[in-house]
Every structure is written in structure tokens, then in C-alpha cells.
Short mmCIF file of C-alpha atoms in Angstrom, two decimals:
data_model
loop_
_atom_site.label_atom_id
_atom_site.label_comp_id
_atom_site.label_asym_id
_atom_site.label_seq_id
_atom_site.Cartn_x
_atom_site.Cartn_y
_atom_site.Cartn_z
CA UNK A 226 74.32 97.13 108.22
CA UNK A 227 76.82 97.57 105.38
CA UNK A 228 80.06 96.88 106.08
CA UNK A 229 82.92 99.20 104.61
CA UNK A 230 84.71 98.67 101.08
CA UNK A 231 88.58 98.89 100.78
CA UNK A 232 89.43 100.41 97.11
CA UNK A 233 93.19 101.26 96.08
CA UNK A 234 94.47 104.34 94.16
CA UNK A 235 96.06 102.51 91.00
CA UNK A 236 99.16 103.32 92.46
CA UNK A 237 99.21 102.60 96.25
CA UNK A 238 97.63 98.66 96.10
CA UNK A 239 101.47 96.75 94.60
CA UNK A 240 103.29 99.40 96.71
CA UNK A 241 101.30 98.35 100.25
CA UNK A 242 102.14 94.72 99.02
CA UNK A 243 105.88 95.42 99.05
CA UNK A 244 105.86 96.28 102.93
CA UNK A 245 107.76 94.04 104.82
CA UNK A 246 105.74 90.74 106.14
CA UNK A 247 105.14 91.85 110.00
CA UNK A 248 104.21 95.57 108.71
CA UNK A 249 101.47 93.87 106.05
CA UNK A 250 100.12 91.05 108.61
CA UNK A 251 99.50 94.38 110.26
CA UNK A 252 98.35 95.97 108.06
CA UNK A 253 95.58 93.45 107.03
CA UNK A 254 94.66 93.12 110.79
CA UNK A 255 93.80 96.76 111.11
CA UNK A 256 91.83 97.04 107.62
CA UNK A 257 89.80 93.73 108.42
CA UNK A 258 88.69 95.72 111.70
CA UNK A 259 87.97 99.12 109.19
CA UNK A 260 85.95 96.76 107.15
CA UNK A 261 83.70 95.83 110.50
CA UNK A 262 83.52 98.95 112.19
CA UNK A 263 84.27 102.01 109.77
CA UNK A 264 87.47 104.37 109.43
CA UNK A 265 88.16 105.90 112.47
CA UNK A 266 89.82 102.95 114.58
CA UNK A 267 91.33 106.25 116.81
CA UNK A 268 94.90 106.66 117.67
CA UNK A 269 97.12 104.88 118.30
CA UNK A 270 96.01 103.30 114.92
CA UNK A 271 94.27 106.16 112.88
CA UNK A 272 94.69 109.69 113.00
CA UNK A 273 93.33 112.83 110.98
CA UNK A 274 96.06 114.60 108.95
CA UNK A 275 93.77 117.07 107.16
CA UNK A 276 90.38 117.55 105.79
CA UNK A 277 89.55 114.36 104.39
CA UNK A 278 93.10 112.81 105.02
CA UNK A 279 93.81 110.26 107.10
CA UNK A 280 96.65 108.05 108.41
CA UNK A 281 96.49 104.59 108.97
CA UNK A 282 99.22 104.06 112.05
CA UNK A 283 101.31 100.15 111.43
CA UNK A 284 104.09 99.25 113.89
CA UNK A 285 105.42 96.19 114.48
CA UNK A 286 108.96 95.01 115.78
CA UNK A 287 111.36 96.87 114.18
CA UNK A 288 109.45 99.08 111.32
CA UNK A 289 106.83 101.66 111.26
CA UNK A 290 104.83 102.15 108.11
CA UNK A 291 102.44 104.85 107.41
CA UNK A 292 99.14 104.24 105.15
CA UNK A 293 97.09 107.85 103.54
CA UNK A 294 93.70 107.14 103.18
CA UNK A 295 90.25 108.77 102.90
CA UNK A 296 86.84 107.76 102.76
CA UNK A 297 83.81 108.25 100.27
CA UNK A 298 80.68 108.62 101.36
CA UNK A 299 79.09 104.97 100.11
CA UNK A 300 81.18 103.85 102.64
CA UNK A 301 84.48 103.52 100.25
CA UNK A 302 87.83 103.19 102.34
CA UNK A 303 90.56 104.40 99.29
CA UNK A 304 93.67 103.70 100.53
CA UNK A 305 96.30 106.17 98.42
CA UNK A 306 99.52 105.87 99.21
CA UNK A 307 102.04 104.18 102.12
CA UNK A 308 105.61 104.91 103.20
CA UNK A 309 107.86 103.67 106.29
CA UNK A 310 108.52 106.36 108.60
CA UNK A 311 111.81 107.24 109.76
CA UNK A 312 111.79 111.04 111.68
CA UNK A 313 108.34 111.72 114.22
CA UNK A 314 107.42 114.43 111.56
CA UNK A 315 105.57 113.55 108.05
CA UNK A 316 108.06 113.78 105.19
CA UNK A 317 106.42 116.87 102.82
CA UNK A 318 107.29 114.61 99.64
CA UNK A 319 105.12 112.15 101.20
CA UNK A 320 102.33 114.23 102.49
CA UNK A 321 102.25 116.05 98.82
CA UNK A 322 101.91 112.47 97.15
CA UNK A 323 99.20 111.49 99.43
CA UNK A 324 97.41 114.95 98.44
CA UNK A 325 97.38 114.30 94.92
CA UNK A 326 96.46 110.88 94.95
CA UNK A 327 93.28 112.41 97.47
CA UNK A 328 92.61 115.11 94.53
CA UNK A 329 92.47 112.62 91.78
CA UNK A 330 90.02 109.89 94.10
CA UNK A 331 87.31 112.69 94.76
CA UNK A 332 87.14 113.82 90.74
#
């Protein structure tokens, strides 16, 4: 069985790299296990934000990071943009970044 590809918008790869260490050991945990079983790890680690728009879920100690991602249908993870999260609700500037970056992967 094929196992899942991780791709990066241009734009989202050097910006998941900045993420504090604990947050990207995390981070690389949870996509090694998309990479195995698919996209849908189900909460508290994944969760569906719209049609086609998904959140990848990262605690760890003392930060909580937030990855936008969809999927293709040759089994294509694109991960498009990341932010730390601060308030329970989705910043709009965020979610509006994440939409475009969606718009531009499915051209």
C-alpha cells in the first residue's frame, strides 16, 4: 500500500522550521504517523476546519502551534501554512492565509 507524501506550499516549509524545538519534534512525530496511516489522525491531533481544510493540532509544554493542511487525491499531504495559537478561536488573518495558500495548491 502507498504510503502518504508530505509536500509544502513554497511558503509554509522555512516557516514550520522556525517553530520552537518541542513544537517541531512534535510536529515531525505526528506527520511521520500521517505518512503511515493517512490524514485524519482525529482530534485531539487533526480536525476539519472546512471543505478541504484541515488543522494539524501540536502542543507541547508551554506552546501550541497550529498547522493548515489539505490533501490531494494521489495521496499528497500539502501542508500550507502554521501559526502558534494564543485565544481558543482561529485568528481570521490566519484562517484567510491558510485559504489562499488552499486556492493556489488545487490550481
Amino acid at each position: 500500500m502507498k504510503k502518504w507524501d508530505i509536500q509544502y506550499h513554497n511558503l509554509a516549509k522555512s516557516s514550520i522550521e522556525k517553530l520552537p524545538v518541542k513544537i517541531l519534534a512534535r510536529y515531525y512525530v505526528l506527520i511521520d504517523r500521517m505518512v503511515e496511516i493517512g490524514p485524519n489522525l482525529g482530534e485531539p491531533h487533526t480536525k476539519v476546519i472546512s471543505t478541504g481544510l484541515f488543522e494539524l493540532r501540536i502542543k507541547a509544554q508551554e506552546w501550541i502551534a497550529r498547522v493548515f493542511y489539505c490533501t490531494i487525491i494521489n495521496k499528497e499531504i500539502w501542508m500550507l501554512h502554521r501559526f502558534i495559537k494564543k485565544d481558543q478561536k482561529i485568528p481570521l488573518k490566519e484562517l484567510k492565509i491558510a485559504q489562499a495558500r488552499l486556492k493556489d495548491i488545487k490550481k
